[in-house]
mmCIF file of C-alpha atoms in Angstrom:
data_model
loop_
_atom_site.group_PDB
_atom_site.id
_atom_site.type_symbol
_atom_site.label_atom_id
_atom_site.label_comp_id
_atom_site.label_asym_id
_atom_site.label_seq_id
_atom_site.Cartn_x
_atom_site.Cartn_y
_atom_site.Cartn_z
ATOM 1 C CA UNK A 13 22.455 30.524 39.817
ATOM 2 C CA UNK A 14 25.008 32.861 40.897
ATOM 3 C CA UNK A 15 23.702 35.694 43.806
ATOM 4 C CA UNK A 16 25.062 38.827 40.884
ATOM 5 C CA UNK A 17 22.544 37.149 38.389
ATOM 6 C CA UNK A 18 19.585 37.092 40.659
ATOM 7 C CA UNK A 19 20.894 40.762 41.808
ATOM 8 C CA UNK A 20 20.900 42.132 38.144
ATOM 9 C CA UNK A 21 17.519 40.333 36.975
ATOM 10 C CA UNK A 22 14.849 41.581 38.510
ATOM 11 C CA UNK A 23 11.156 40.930 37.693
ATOM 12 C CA UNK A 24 9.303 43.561 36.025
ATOM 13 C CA UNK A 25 6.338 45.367 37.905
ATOM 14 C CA UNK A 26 3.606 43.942 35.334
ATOM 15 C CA UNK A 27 5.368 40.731 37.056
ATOM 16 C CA UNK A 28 4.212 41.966 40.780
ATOM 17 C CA UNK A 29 0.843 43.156 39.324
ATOM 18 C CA UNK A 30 -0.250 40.164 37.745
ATOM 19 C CA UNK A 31 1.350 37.986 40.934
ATOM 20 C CA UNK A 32 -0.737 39.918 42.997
ATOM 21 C CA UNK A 33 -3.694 39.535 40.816
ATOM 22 C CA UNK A 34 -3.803 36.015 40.996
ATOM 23 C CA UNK A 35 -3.371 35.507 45.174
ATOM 24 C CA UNK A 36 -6.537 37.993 45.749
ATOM 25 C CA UNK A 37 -8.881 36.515 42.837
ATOM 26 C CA UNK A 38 -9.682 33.479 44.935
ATOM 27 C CA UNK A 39 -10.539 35.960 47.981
ATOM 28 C CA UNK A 40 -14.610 36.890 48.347
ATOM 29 C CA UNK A 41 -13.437 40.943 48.863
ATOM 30 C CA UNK A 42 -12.225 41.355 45.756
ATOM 31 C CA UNK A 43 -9.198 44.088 46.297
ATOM 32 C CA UNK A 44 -8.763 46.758 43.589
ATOM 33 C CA UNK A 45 -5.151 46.931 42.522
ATOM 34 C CA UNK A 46 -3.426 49.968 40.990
ATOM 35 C CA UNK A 47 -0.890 50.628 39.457
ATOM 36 C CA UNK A 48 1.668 54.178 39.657
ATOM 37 C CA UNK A 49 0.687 56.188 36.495
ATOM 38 C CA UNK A 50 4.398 57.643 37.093
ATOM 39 C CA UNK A 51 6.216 54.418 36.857
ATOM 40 C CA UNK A 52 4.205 53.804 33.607
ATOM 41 C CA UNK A 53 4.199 56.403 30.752
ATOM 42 C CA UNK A 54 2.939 56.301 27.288
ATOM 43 C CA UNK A 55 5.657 56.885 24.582
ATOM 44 C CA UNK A 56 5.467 58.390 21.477
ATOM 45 C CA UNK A 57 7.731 57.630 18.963
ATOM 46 C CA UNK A 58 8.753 59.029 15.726
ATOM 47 C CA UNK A 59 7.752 57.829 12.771
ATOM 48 C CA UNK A 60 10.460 55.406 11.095
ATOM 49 C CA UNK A 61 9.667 53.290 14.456
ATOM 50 C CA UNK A 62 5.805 53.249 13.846
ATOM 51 C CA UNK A 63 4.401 49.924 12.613
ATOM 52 C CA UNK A 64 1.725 51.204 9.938
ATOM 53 C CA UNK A 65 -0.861 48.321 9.110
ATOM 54 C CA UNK A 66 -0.753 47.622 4.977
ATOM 55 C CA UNK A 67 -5.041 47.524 3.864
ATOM 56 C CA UNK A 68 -6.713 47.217 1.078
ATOM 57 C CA UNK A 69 -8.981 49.885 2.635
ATOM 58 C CA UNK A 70 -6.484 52.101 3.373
ATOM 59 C CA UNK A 71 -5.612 52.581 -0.700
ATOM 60 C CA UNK A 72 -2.948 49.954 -0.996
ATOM 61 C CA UNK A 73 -2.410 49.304 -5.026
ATOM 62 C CA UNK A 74 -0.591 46.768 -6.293
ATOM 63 C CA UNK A 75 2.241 47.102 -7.989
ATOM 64 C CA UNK A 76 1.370 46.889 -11.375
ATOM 65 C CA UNK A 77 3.461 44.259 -14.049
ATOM 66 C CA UNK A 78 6.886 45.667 -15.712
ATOM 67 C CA UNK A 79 6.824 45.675 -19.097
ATOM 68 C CA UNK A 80 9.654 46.419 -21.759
ATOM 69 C CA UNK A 81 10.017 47.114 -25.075
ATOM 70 C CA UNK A 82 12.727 45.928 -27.561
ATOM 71 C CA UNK A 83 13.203 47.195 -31.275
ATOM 72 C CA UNK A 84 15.522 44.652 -33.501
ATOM 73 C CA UNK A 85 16.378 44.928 -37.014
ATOM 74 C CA UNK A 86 12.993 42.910 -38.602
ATOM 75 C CA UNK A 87 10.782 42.944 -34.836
ATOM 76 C CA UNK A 88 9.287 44.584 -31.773
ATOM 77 C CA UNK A 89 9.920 42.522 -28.947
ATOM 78 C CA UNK A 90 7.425 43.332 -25.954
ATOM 79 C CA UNK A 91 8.263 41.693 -22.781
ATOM 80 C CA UNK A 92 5.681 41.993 -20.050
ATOM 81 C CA UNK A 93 5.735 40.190 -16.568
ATOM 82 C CA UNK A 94 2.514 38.408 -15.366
ATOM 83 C CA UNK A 95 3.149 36.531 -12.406
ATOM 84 C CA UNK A 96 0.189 35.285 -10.898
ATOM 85 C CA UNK A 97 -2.144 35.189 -14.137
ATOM 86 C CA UNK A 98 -3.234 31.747 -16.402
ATOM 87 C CA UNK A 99 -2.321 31.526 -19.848
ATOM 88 C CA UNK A 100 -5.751 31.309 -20.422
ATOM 89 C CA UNK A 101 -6.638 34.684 -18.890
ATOM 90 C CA UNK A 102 -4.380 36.530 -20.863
ATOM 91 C CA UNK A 103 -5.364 38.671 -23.953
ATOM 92 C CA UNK A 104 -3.443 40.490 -26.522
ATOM 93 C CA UNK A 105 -4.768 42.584 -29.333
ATOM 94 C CA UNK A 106 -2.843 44.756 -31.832
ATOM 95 C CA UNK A 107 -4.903 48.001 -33.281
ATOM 96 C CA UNK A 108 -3.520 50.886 -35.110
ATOM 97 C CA UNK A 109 -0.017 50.700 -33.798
ATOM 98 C CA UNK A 110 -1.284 50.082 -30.891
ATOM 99 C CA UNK A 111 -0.625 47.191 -28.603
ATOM 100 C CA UNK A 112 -3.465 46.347 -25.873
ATOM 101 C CA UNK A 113 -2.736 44.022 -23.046
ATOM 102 C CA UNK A 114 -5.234 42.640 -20.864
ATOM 103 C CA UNK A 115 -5.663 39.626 -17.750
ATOM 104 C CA UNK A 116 -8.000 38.431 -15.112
ATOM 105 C CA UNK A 117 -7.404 36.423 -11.966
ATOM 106 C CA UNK A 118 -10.178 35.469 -9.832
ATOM 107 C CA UNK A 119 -9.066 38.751 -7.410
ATOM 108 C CA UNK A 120 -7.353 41.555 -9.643
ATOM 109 C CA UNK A 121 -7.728 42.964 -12.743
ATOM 110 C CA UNK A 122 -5.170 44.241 -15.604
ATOM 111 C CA UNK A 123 -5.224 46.617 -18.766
ATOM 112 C CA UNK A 124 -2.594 48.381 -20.725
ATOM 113 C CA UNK A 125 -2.584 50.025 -23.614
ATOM 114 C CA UNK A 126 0.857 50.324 -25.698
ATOM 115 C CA UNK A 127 1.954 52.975 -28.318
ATOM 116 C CA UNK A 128 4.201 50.916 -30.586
ATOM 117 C CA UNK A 129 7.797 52.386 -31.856
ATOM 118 C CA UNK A 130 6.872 51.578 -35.488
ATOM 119 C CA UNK A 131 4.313 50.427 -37.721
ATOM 120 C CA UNK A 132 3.692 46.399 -37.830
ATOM 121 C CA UNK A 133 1.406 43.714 -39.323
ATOM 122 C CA UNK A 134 -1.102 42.908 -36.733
ATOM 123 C CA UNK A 135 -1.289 39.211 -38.421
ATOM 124 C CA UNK A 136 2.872 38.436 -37.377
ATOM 125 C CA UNK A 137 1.415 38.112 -33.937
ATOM 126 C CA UNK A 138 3.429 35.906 -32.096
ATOM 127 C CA UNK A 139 3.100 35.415 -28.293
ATOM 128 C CA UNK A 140 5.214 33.012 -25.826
ATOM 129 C CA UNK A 141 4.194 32.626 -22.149
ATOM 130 C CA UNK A 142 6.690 31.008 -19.722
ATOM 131 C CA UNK A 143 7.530 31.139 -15.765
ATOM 132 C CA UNK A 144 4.614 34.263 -15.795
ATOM 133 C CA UNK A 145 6.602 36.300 -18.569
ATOM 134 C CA UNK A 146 4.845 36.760 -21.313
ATOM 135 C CA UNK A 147 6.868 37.244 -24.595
ATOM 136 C CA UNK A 148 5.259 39.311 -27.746
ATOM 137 C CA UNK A 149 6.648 39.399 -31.541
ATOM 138 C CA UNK A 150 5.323 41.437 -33.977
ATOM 139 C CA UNK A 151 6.855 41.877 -37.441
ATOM 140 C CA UNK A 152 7.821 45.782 -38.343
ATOM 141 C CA UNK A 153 5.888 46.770 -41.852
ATOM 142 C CA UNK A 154 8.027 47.382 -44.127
ATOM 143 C CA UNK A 155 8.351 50.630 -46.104
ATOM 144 C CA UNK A 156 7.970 51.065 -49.153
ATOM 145 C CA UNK A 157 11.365 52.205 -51.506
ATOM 146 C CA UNK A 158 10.736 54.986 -54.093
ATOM 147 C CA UNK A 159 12.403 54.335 -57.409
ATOM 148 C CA UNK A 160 14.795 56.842 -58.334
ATOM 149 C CA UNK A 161 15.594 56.000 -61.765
ATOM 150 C CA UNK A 162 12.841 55.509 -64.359
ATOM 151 C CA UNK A 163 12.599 52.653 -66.251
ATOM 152 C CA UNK A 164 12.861 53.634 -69.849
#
C-alpha cells in the first residue's frame, strides 16, 4: 500500500466507536462512550430521495387487467389480459349488450362489466385463452333490411 492511499482513506468515526466498544466490554467498569452530537447530524431529504415502503395496508391496488375492444366487419373482438388467473377461474357472460367478465385466484379478485359497440347473439360466444390473454368473439346481430319495393 502506498503512504497517499493510507493518507486519503481514513476510517470512519462509527469505526473508532465500535473499536473502542469492543476493548472496554471485557473490562468489569464498564465505560460509557459518547459520541459528538455535532459531528453527527440527522438529514432530511427531499422527497424524490425518500424510500416509501409499498403495503397492502397502506392502500396499494393492483393494477387492474387491460382490456381492448375491436369491431370487424361480421365480429366484436374483446381482448382482455389475465395474467396470473386459471382457465378454470375465468367466467364470461353476455347480457343485454352487455359483456361481464369475471376471475378468482386464491388471493385477488376480478369483475368488469362491458357496454358492447353493437348488438350481438349471446349464443356466437366464442372464447380463446392463451399465455394469460384471454380472446372473446361474439357475432354482431344482424339488422334487419326494409323492402323498398312492394312485391306486386
Amino acid at each position: 500500500m502506498s503512504a497517499k492511499w493510507r493518507r486519503n482513506k481514513k476510517n470512519s468515526n462509527w469505526f473508532h466507536a465500535i473499536r473502542n466498544f469492543n476493548r472496554c466490554r471485557n473490562k468489569k467498569n464498564f465505560p460509557m462512550w459518547h459520541i459528538k452530537s455535532s459531528k453527527f447530524k440527522k438529514q432530511t431529504y427531499p422527497l424524490k430521495y425518500r424510500v416509501f415502503r409499498v403495503d397492502k395496508k397502506v392502500g396499494w391496488k393492483e393494477p387492474q387487467p387491460l382490456i381492448d375492444i375491436l369491431e370487424e366487419k361480421d365480429d366484436i373482438i374483446v381482448v382482455a389480459d389475465f395474467a396470473g388467473f386459471k382457465r378454470e377461474n375465468l367466467r364470461v357472460k353476455v347480457k343485454n349488450q352487455r359483456l361481464l367478465l369475471s376471475a378468482e385466484a386464491p388471493e385477488r379478485k376480478y369483475y368488469k362489466s362491458l357496454n358492447l359497440p353493437k348488438r350481438v347473439i349471446p349464443e356466437s360466444l366464442r372464447t380463446r385463452y392463451k399465455n394469460g390473454v384471454l380472446e372473446i368473439r361474439l357475432k354482431k346481430e344482424e339488422k334487419e333490411k326494409a323492402i323498398d319495393e312492394l312485391a306486386g
